[in-house]
PDB file of C-alpha atoms in Angstrom:
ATOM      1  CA  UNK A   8      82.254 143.183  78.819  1.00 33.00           C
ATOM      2  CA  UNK A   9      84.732 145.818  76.591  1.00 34.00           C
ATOM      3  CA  UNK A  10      84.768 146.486  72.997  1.00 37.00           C
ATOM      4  CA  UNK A  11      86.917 148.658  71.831  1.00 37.00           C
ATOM      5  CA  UNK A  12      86.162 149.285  68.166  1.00 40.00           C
ATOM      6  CA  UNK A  13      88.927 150.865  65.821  1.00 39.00           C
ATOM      7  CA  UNK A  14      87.336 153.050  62.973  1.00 38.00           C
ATOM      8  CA  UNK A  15      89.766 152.199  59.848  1.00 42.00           C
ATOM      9  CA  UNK A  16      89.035 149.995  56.718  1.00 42.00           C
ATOM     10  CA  UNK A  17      88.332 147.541  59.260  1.00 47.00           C
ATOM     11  CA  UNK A  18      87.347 148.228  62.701  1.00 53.00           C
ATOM     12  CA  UNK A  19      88.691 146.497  65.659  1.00 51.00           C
ATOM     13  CA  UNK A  20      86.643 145.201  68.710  1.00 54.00           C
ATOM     14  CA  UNK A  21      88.118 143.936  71.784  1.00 51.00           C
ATOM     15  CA  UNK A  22      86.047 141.721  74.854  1.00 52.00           C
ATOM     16  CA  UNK A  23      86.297 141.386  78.458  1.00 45.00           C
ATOM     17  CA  UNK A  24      85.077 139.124  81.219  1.00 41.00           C
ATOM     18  CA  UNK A  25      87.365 138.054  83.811  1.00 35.00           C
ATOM     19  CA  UNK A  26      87.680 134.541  85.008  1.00 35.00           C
ATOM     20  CA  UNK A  27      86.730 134.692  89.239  1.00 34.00           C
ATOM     21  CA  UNK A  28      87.411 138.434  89.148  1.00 35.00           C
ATOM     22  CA  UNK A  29      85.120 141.385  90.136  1.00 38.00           C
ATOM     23  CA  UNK A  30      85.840 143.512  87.432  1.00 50.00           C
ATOM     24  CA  UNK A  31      83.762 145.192  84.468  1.00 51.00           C
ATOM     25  CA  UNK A  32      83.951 146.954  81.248  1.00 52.00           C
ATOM     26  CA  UNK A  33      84.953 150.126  82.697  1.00 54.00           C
ATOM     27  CA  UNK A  34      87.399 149.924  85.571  1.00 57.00           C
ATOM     28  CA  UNK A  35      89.703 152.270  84.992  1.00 52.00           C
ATOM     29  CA  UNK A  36      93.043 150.122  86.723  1.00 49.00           C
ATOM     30  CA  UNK A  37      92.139 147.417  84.231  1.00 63.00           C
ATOM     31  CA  UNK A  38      90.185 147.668  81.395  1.00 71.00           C
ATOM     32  CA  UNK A  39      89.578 151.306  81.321  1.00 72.00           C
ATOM     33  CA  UNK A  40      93.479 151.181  81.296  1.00 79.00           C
ATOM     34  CA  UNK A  41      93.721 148.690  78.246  1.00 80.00           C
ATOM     35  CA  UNK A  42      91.179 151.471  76.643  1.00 77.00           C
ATOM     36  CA  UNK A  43      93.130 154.197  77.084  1.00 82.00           C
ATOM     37  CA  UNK A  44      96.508 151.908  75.953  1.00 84.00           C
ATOM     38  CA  UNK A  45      95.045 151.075  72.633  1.00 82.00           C
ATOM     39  CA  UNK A  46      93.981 154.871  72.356  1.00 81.00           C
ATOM     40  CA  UNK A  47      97.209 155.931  72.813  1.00 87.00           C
ATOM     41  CA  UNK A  48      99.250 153.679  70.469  1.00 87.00           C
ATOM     42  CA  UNK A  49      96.550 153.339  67.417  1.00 84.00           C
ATOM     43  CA  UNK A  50      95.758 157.076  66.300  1.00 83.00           C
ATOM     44  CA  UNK A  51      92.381 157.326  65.384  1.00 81.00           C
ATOM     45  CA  UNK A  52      90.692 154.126  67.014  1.00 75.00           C
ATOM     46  CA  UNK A  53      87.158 154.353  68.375  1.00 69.00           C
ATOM     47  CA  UNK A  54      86.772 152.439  71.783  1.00 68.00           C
ATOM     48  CA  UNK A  55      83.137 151.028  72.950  1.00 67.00           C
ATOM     49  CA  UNK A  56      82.346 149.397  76.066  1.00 68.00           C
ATOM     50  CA  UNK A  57      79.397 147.525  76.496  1.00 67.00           C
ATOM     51  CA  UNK A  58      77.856 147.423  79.628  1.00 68.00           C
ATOM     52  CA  UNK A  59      75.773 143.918  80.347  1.00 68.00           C
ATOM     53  CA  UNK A  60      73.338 145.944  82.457  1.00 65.00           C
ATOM     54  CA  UNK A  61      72.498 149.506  84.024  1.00 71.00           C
ATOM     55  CA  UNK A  62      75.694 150.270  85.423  1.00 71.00           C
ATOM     56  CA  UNK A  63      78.817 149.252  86.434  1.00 67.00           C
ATOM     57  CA  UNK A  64      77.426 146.960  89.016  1.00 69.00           C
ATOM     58  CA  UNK A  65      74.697 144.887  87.460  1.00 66.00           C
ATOM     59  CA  UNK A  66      77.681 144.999  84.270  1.00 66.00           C
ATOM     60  CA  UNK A  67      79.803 143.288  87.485  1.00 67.00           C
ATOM     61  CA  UNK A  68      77.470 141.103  88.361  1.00 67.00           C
ATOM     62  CA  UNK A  69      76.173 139.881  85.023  1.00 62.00           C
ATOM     63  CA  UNK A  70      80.006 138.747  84.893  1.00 69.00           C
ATOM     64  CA  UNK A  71      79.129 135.879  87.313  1.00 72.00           C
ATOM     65  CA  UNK A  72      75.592 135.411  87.109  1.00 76.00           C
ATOM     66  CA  UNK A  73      74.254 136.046  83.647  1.00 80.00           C
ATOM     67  CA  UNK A  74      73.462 132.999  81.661  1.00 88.00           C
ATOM     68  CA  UNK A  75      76.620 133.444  78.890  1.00 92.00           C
ATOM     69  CA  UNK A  76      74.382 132.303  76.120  1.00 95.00           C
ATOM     70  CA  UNK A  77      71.932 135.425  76.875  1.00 92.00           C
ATOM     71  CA  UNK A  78      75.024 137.116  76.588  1.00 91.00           C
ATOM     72  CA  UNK A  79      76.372 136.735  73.613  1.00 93.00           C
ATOM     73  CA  UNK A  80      72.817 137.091  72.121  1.00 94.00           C
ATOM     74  CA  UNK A  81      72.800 140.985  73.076  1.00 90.00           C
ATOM     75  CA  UNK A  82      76.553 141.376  72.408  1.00 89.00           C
ATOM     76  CA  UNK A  83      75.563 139.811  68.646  1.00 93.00           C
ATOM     77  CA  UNK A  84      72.722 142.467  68.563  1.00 91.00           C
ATOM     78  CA  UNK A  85      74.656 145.224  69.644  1.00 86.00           C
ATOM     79  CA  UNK A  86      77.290 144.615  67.151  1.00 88.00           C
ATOM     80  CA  UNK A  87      74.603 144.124  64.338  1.00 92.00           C
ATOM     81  CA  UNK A  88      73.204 147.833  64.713  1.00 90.00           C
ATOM     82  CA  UNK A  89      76.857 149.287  64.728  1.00 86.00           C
ATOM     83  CA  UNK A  90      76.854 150.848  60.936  1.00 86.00           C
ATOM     84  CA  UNK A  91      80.744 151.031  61.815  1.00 83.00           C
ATOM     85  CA  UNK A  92      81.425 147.764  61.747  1.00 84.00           C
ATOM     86  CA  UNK A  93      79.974 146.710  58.173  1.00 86.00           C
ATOM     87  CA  UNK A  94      83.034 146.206  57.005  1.00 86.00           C
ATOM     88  CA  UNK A  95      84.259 143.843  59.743  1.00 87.00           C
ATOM     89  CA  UNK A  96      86.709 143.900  62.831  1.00 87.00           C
ATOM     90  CA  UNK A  97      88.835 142.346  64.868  1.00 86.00           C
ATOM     91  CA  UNK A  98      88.564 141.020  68.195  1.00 88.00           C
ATOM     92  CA  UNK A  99      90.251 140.541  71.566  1.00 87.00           C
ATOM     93  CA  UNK A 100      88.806 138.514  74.398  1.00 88.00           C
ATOM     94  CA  UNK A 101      90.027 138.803  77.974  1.00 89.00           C
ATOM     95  CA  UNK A 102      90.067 135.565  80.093  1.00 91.00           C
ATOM     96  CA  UNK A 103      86.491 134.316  79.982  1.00 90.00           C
ATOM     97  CA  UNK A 104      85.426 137.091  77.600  1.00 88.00           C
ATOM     98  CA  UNK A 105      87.308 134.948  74.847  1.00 93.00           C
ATOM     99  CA  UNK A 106      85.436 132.030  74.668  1.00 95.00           C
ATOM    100  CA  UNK A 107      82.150 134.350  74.524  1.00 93.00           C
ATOM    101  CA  UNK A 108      83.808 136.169  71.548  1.00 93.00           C
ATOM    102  CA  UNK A 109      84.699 132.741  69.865  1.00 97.00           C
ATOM    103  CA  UNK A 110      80.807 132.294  70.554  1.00 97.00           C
ATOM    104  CA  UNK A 111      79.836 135.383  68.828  1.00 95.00           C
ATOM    105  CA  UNK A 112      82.288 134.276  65.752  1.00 97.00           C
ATOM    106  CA  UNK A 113      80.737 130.651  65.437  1.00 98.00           C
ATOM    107  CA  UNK A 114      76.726 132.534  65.901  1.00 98.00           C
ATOM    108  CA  UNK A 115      77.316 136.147  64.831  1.00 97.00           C
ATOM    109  CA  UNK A 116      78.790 136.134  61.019  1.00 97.00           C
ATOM    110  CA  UNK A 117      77.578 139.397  60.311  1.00 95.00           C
ATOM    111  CA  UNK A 118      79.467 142.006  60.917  1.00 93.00           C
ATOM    112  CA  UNK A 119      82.255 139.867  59.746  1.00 95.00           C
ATOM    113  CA  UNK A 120      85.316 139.017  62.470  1.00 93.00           C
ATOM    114  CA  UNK A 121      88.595 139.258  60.727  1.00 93.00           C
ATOM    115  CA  UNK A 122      90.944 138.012  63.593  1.00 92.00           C
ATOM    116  CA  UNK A 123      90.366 136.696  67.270  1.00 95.00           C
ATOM    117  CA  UNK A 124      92.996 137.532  70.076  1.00 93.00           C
ATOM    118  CA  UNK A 125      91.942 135.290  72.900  1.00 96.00           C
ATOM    119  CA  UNK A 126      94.046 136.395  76.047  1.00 95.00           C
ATOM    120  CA  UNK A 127      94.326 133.805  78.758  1.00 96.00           C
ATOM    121  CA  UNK A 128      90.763 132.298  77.406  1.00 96.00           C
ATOM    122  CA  UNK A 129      89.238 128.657  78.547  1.00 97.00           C
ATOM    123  CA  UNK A 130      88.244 127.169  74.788  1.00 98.00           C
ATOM    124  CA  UNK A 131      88.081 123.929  77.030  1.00 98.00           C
ATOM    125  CA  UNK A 132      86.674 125.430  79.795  1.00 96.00           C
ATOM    126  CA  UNK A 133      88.613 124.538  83.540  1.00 94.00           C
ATOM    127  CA  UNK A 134      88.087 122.058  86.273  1.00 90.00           C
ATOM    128  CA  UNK A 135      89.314 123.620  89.371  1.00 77.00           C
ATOM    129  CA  UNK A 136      89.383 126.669  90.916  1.00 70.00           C
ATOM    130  CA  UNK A 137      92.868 126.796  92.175  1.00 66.00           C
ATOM    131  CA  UNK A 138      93.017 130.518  93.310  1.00 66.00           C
ATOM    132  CA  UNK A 139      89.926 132.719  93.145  1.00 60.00           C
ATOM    133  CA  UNK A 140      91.309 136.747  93.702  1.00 53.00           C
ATOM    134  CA  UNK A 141      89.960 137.696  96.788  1.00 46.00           C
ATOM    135  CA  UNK A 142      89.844 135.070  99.027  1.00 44.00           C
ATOM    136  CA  UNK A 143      87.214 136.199 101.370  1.00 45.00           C
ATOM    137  CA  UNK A 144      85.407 137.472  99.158  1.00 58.00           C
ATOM    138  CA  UNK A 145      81.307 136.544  99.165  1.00 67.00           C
ATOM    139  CA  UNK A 146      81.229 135.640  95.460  1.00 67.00           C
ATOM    140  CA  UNK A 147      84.409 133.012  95.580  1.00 65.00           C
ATOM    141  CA  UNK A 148      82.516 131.215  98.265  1.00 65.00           C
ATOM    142  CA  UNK A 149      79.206 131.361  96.349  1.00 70.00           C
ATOM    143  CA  UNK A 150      80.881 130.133  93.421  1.00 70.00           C
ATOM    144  CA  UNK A 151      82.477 126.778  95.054  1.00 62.00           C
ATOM    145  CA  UNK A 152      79.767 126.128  96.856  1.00 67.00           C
ATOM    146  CA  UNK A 153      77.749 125.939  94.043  1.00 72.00           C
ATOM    147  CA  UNK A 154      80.716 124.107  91.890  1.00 73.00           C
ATOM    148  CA  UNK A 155      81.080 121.413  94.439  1.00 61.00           C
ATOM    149  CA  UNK A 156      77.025 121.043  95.002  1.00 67.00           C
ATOM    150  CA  UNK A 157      76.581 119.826  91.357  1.00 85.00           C
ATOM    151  CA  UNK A 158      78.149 122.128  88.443  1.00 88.00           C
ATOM    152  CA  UNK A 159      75.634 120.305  85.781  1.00 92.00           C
ATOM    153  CA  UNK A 160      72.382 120.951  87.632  1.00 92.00           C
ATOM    154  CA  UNK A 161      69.747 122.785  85.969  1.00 90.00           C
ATOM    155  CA  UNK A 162      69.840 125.909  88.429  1.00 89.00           C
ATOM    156  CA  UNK A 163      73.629 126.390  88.641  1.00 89.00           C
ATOM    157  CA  UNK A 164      74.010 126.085  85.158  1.00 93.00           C
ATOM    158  CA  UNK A 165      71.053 128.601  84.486  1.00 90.00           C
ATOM    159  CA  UNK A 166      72.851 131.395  87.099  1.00 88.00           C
ATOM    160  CA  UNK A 167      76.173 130.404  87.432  1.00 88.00           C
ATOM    161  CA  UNK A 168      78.314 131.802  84.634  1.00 90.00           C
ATOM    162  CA  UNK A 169      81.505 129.963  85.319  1.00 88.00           C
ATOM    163  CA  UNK A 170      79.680 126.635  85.313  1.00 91.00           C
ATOM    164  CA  UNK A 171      78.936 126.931  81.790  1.00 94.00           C
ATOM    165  CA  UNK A 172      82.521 126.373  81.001  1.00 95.00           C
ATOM    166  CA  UNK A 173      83.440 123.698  83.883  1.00 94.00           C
ATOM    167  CA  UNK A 174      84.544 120.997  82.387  1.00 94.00           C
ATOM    168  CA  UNK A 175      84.676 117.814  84.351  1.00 91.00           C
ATOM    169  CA  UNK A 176      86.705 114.935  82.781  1.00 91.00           C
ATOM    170  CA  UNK A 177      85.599 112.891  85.164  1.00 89.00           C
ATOM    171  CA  UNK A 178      81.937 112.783  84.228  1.00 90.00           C
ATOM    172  CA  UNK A 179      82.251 113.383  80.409  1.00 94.00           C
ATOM    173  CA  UNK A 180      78.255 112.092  80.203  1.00 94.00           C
ATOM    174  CA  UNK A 181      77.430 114.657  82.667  1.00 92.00           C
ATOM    175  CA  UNK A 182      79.620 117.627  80.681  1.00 94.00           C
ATOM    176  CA  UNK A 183      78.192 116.897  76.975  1.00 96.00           C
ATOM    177  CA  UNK A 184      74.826 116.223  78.177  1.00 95.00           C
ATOM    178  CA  UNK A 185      74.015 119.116  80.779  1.00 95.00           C
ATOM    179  CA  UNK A 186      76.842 122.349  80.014  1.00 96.00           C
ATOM    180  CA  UNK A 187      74.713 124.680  78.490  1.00 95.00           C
ATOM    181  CA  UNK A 188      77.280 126.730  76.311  1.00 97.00           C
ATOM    182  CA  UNK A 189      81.244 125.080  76.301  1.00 98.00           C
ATOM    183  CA  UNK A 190      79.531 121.842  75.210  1.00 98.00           C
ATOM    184  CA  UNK A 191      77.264 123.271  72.444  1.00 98.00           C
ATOM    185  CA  UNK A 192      80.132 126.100  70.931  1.00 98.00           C
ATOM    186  CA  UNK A 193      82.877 122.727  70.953  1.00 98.00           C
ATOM    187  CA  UNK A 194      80.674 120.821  69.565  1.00 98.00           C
ATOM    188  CA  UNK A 195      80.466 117.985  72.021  1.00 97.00           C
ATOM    189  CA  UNK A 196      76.590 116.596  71.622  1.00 96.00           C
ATOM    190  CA  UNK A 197      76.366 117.678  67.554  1.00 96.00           C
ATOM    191  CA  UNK A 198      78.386 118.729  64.834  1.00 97.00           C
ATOM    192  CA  UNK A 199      77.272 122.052  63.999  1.00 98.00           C
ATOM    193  CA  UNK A 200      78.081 122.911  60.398  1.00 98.00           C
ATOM    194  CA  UNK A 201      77.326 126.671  60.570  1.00 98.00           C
ATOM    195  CA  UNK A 202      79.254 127.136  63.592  1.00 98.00           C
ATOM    196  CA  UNK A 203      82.361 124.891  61.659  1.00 98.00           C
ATOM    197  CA  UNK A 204      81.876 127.160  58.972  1.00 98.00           C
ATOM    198  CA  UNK A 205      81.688 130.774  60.604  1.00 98.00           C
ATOM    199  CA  UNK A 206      85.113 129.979  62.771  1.00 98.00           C
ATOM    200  CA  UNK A 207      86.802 129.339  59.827  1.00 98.00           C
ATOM    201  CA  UNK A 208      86.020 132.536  58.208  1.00 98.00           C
ATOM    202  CA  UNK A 209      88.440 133.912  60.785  1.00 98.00           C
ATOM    203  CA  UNK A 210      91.607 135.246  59.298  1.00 97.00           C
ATOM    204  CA  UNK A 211      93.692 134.725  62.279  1.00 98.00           C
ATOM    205  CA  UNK A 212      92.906 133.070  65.352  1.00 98.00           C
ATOM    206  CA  UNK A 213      95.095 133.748  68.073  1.00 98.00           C
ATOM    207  CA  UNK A 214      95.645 132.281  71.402  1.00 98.00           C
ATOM    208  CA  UNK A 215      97.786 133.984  74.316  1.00 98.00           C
ATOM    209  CA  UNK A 216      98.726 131.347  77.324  1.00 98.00           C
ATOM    210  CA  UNK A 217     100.533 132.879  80.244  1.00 97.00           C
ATOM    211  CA  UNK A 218     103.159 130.076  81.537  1.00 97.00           C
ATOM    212  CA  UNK A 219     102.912 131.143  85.905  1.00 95.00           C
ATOM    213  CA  UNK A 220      98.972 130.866  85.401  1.00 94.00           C
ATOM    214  CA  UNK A 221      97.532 130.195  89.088  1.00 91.00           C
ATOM    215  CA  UNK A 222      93.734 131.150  87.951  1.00 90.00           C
ATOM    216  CA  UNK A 223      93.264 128.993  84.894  1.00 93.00           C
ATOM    217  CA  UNK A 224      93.292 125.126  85.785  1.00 90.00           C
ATOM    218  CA  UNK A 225      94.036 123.570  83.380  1.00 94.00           C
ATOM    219  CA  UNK A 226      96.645 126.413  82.073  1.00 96.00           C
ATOM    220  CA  UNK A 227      96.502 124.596  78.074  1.00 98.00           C
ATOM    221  CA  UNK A 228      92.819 125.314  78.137  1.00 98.00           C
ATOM    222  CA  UNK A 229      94.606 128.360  77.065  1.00 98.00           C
ATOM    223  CA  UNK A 230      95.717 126.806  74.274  1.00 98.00           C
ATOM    224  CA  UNK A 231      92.697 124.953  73.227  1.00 98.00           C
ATOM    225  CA  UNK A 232      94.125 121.839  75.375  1.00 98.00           C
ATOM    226  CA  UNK A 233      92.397 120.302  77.686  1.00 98.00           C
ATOM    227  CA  UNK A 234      92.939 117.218  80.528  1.00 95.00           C
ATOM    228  CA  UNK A 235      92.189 113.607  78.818  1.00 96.00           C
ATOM    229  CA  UNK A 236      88.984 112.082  79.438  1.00 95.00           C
ATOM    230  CA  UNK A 237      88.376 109.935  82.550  1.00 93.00           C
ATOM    231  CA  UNK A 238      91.084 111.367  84.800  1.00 89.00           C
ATOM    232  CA  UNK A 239      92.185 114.217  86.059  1.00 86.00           C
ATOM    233  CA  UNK A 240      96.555 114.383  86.045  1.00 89.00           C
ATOM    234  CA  UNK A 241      97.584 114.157  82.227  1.00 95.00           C
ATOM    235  CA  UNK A 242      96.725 116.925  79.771  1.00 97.00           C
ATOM    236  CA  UNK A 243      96.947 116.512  76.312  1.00 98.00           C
ATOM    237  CA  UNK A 244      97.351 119.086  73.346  1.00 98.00           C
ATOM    238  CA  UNK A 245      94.453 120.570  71.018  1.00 98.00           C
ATOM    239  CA  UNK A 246      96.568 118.556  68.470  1.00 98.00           C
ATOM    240  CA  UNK A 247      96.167 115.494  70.251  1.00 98.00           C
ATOM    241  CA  UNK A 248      92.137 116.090  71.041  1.00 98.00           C
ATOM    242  CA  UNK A 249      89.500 114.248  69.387  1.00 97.00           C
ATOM    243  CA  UNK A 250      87.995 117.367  68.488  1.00 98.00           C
ATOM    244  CA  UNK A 251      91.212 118.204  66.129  1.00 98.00           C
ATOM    245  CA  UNK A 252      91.533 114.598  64.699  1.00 98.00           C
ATOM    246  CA  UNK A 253      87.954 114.801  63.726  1.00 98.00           C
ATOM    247  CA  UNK A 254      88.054 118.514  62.903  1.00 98.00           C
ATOM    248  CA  UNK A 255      84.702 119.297  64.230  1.00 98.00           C
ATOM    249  CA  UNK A 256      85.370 122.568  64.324  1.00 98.00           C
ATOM    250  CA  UNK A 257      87.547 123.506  61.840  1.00 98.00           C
ATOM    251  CA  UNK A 258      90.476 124.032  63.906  1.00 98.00           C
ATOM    252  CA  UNK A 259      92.651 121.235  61.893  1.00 98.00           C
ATOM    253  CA  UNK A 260      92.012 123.202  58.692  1.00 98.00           C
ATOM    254  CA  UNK A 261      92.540 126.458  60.173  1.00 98.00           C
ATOM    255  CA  UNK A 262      95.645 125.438  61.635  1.00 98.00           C
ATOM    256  CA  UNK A 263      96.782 123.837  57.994  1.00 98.00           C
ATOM    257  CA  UNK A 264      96.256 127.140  56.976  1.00 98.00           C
ATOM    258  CA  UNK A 265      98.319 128.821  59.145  1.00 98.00           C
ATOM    259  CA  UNK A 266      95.080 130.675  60.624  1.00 98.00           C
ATOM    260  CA  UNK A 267      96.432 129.318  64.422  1.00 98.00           C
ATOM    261  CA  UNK A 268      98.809 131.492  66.310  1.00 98.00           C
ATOM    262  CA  UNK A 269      99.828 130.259  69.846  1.00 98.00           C
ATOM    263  CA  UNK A 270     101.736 133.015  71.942  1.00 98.00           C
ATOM    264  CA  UNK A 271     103.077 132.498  75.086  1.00 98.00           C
ATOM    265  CA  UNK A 272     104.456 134.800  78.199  1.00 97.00           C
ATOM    266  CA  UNK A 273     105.906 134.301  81.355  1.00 95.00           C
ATOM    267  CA  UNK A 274     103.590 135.828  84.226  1.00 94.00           C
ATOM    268  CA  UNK A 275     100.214 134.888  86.115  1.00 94.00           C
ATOM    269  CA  UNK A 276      96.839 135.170  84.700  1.00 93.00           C
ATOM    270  CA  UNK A 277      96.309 138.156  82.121  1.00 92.00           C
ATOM    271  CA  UNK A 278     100.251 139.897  83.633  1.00 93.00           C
ATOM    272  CA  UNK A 279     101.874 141.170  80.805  1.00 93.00           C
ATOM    273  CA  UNK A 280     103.630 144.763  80.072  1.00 92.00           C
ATOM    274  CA  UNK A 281     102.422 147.356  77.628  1.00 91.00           C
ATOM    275  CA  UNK A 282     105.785 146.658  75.567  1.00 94.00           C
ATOM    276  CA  UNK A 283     104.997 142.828  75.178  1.00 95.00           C
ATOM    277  CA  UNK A 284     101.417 143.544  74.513  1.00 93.00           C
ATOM    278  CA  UNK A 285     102.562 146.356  71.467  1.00 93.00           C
ATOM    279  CA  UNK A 286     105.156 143.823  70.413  1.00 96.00           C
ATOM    280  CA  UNK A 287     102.984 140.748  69.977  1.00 97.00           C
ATOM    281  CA  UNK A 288      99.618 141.787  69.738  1.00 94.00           C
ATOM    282  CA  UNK A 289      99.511 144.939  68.347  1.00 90.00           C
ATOM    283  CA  UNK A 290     100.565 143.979  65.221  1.00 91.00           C
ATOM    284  CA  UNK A 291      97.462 141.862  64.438  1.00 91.00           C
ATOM    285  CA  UNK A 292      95.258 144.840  65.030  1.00 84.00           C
ATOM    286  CA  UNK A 293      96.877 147.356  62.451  1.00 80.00           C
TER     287      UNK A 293
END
């Protein structure tokens, strides 16, 4: 997981965890390079990386196997004890690392988050794994095994990160009842009202789809869509979702409110260029 925190009138935090990728906070060819981007083009910003675990391994690791709920709990309490960020920041989440920053917003209110990036993020979760980067890798085939042996099962759900955001529209019963975070944070089993009221608190909320996604399935997920319940083919917008009509989140409002920003960009799963990232993101961090 990355934060990078900017030290101005408000500071600026930034998240990653990759979807099916071995990566960490501190890879130099990808987040270590997004580090050293936002150095270079904000003059004066403070960049922290938070390691979930020892090292760079167990940080790795933690990425597939570390129940996200126990996560964001030390993320939350990390963030607490920063004296830098009284005044509040913003955020950017990195494929999975979005939704667990959306998590921290609904739980976390204090420090304050002023605006959520989410780039490439699952707000409803996927239900597929259409290509997992390295194929022969040990943890892909660890991961669909224990997908295909029962995603909703006590133990995969307890060790299997990406579980906790598979979303089966096929067994909706299953989903609400047994997924122990994308269910609670959406609020599928119970209206929350402090997590309604914390999201909303956002200033901006900003979503970042990439259109050639081959990672993501379903790519709106991206966009807070999500497939329609009881089959598998037809997808249907956040707009169209039960959860907007009914606002259980606060979405509806925020989006009255012009809080909602959807961005789009041609290119695979978290592909983009340094120019499009200072021309479309970097404007909601200065």
């Amino acid at each position: 997981i990355l934060l990078n925190i900017q030290n101005k009138s408000t500071s600026h935090i930034f998240l990653h965890a990759a979807l099916f990728t071995c990566d960490s906070c501190c890879n130099p060819l990808s987040m270590g390079a997004i580090k050293k981007m936002m150095e270079e083009e904000i003059p004066g910003i403070y960049v922290l990386s938070l390691m979930i675990g020892k090292n760079v391994v167990q940080d790795t690791e933690n990425g597939f196997f570390m129940d996200v709920n126990q996560q964001v709990s030390l993320v939350c309490s990390q963030l607490a004890q920063d004296a830098r960020l009284k005044g509040g920041f913003n955020a950017m989440g990195f494929s999975q690392g979005a939704q667990f920053l959306r998590a921290v917003a609904q739980r976390c209110p204090s420090p304050p988050m002023k605006t959520l990036i989410s780039v490439g993020g699952q707000h409803q979760g996927v239900y597929g794994l259409p290509r997992c980067p390295g194929e022969s890798s040990h943890i892909c085939d660890v991961i669909r095994k224990a997908l295909n042996s029962g995603a909703y099962s006590d133990m995969v759900q307890k060790h299997l990160v990406q579980a906790q955001y598979w979303h089966d529209p096929l067994n909706d019963d299953l989903y609400k009842k047994h997924s122990l975070f994308l269910a609670d944070i959406n609020q599928e089993r119970a209206v929350n009202e402090t997590y309604k009221k914390n999201l909303q608190l956002l200033e901006k909320f900003v979503m970042v789809k990439f259109l050639q996604d081959s990672v993501v399935d379903p790519v709106v997920s991206e966009w807070f869509g999500f497939l329609k319940t009881g089959q598998a083919k037809e997808t249907e917008t956040l707009q169209e979702s039960l959860l907007y009509k009914e606002d259980r989140l606060g979405l509806a409002a925020m989006d009255k409110a012009g809080k909602l920003v959807f961005l789009a960009t041609e290119g695979d799963h978290l592909q983009f260029t340094r120019e499009w990232f200072n021309a479309n993101l970097l404007p909601y961090l200065r």
